PDB file of C-alpha atoms in Angstrom:
ATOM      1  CA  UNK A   1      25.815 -22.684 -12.577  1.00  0.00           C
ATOM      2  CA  UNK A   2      28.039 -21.352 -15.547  1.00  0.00           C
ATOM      3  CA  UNK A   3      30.790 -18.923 -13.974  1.00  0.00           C
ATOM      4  CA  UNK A   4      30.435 -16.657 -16.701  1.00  0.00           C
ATOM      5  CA  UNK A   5      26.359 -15.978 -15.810  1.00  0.00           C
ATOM      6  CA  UNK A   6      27.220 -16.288 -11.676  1.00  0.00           C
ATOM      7  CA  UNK A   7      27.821 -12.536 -10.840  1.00  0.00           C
ATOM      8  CA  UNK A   8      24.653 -11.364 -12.780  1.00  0.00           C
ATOM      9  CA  UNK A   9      22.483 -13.878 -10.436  1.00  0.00           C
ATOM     10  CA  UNK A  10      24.404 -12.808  -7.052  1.00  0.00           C
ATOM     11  CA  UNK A  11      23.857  -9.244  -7.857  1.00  0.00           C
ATOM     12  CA  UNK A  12      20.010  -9.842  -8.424  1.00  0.00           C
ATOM     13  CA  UNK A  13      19.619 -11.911  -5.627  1.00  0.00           C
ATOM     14  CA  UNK A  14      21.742  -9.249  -3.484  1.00  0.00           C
ATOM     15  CA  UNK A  15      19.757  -6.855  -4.191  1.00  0.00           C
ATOM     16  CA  UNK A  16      16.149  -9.252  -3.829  1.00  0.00           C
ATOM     17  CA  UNK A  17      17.108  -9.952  -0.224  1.00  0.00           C
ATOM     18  CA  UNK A  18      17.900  -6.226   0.134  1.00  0.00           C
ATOM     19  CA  UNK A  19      14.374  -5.368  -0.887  1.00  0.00           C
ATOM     20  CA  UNK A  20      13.005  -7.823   0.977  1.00  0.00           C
ATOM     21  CA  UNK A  21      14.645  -7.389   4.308  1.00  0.00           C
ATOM     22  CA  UNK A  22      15.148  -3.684   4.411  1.00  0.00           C
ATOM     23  CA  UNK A  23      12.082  -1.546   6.531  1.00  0.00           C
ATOM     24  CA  UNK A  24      10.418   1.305   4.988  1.00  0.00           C
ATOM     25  CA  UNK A  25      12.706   3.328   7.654  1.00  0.00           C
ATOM     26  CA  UNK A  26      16.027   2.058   6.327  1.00  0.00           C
ATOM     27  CA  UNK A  27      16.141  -0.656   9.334  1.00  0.00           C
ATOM     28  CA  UNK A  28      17.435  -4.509   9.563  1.00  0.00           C
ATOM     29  CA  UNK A  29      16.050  -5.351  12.544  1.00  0.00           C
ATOM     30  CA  UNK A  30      12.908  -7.038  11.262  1.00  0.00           C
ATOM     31  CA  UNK A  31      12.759  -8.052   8.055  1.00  0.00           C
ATOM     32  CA  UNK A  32       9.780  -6.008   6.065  1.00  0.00           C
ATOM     33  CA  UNK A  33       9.219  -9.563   4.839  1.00  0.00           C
ATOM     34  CA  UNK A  34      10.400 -13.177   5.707  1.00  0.00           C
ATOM     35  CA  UNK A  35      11.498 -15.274   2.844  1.00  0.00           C
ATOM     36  CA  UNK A  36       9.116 -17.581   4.209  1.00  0.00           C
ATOM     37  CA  UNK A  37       6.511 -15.077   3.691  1.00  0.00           C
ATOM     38  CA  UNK A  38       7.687 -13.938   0.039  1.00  0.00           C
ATOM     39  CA  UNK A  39       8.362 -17.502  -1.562  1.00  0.00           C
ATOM     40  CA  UNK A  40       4.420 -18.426  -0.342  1.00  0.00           C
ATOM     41  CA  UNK A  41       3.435 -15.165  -2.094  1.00  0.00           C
ATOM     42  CA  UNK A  42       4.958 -15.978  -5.419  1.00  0.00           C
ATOM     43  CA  UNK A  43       4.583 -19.639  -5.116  1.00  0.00           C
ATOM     44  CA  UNK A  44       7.804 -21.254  -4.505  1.00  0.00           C
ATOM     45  CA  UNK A  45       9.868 -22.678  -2.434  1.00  0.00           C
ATOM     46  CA  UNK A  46      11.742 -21.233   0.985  1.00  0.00           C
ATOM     47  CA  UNK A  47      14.644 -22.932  -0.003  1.00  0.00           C
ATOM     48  CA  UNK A  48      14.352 -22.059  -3.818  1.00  0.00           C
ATOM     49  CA  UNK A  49      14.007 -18.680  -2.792  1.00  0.00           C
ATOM     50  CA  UNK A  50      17.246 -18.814  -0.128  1.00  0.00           C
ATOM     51  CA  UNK A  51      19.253 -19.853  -3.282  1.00  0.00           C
ATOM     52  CA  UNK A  52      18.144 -17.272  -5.492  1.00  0.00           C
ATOM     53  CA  UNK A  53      19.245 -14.725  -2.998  1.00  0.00           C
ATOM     54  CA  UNK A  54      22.697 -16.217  -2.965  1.00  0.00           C
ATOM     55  CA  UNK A  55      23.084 -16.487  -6.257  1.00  0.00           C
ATOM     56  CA  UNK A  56      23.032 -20.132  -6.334  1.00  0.00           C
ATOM     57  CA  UNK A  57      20.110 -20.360  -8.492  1.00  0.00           C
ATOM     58  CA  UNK A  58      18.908 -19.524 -12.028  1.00  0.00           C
ATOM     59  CA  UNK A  59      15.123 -18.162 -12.113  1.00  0.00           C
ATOM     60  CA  UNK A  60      12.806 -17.338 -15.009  1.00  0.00           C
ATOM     61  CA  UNK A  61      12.006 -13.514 -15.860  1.00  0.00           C
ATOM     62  CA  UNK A  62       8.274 -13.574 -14.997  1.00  0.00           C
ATOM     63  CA  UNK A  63       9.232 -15.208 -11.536  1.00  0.00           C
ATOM     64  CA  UNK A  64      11.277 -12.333 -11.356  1.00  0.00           C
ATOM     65  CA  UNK A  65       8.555 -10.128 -12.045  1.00  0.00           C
ATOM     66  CA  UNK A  66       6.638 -11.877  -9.663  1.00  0.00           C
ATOM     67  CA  UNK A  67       9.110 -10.694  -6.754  1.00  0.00           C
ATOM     68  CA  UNK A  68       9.111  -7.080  -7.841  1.00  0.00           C
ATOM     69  CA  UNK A  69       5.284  -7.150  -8.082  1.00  0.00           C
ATOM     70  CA  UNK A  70       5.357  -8.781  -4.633  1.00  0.00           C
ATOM     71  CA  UNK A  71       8.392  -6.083  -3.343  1.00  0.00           C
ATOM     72  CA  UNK A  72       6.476  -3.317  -4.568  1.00  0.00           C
ATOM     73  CA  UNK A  73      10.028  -2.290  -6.742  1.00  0.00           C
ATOM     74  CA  UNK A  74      10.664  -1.775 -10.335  1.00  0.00           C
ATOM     75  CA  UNK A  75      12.210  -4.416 -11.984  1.00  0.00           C
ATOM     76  CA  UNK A  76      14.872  -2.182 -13.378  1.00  0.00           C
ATOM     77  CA  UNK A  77      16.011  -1.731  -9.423  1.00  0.00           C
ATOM     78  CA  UNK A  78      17.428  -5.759  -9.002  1.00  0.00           C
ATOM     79  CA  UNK A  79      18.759  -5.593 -12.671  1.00  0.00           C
ATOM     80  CA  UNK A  80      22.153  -5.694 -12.564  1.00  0.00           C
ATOM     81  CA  UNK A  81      24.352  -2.565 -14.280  1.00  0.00           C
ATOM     82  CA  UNK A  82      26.166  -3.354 -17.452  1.00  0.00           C
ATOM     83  CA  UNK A  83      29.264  -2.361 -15.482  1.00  0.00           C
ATOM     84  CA  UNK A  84      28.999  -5.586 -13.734  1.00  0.00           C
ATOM     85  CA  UNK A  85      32.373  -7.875 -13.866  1.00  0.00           C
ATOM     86  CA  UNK A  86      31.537 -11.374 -16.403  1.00  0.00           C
ATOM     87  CA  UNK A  87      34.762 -13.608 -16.667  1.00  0.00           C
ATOM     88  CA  UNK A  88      37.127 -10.425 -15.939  1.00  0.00           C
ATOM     89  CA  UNK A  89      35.196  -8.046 -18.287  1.00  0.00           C
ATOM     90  CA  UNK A  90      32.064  -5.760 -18.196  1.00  0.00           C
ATOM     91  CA  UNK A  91      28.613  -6.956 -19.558  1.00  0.00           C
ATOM     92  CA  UNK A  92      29.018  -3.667 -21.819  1.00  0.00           C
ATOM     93  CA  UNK A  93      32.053  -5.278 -23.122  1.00  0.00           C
ATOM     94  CA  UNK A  94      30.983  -8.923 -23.513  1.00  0.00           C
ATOM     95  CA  UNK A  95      27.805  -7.486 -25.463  1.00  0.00           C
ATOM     96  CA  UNK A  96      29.681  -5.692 -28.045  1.00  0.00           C
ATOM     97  CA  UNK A  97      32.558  -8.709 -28.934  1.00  0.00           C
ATOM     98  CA  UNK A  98      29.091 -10.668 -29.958  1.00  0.00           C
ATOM     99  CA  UNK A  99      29.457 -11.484 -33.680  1.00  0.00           C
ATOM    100  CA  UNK A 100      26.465  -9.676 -35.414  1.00  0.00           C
ATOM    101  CA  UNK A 101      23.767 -11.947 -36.144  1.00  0.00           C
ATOM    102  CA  UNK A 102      24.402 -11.506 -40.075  1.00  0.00           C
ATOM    103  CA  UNK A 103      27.716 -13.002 -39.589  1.00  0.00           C
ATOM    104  CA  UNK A 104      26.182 -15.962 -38.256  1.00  0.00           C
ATOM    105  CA  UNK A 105      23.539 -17.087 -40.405  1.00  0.00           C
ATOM    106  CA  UNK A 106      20.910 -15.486 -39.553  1.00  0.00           C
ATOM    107  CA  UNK A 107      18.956 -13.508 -41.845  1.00  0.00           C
ATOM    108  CA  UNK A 108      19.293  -9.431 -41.229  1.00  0.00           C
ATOM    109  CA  UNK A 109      15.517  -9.007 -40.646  1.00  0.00           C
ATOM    110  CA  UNK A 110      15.427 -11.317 -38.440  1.00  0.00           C
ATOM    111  CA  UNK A 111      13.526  -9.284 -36.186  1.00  0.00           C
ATOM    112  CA  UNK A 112      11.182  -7.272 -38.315  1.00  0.00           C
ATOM    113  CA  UNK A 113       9.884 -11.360 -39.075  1.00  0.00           C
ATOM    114  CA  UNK A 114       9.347 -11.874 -35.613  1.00  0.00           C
ATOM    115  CA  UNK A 115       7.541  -9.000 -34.853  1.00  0.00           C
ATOM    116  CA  UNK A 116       5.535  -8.717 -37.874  1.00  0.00           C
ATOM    117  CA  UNK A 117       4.476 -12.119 -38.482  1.00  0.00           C
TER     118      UNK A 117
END
């Protein structure tokens, strides 16, 4: 995996196994579900699933989804905050140094054609 991309991941799959192993109660003890259990639910792998919680792995935004459907949480509650350290620097920060889409080729409605068709 890219270093640059590694902390969003590890935060996300921090706070995955969070949701998945804290208890209603606020409790460890027994997870509220095994990752067994979760990755069966949403159609992967255990092991898949072990690296996604560690970071290790890149996933696709509906499987994402997917897990917050299955957690019963908001997506919103595993994204990571833009205050999050990327190579040093916050995502706020890495977001605005982007060169404008103008500047690099691409037309300025770029969007309005997208969405309107």
């Amino acid at each position: 995996m890219s270093p640059d991309v590694e902390p969003i991941y590890k935060d996300i799959g921090n706070k995955i196994k969070a949701f998945r192993s804290r208890r209603p109660d606020g409790s460890l003890r027994n997870p509220r579900i095994t990752q067994e259990d979760l990755a069966k639910r949403v159609g992967i792998k255990r092991t898949t699933l072990t690296q996604m919680e560690a970071g290790k792995q890149r996933f696709s935004l509906h499987l994402l989804y997917a897990l917050c459907y299955t957690l019963e949480v908001e997506i919103h509650d595993v994204m990571p905050q833009v205050s999050i350290k990327v190579m040093g620097q916050t995502l706020a920060s890495l977001f605005r140094e982007r060169t404008p889409l103008e500047e690099r080729g691409a037309p300025s409605d770029f969007m309005e054609e997208v969405f309107q068709g």
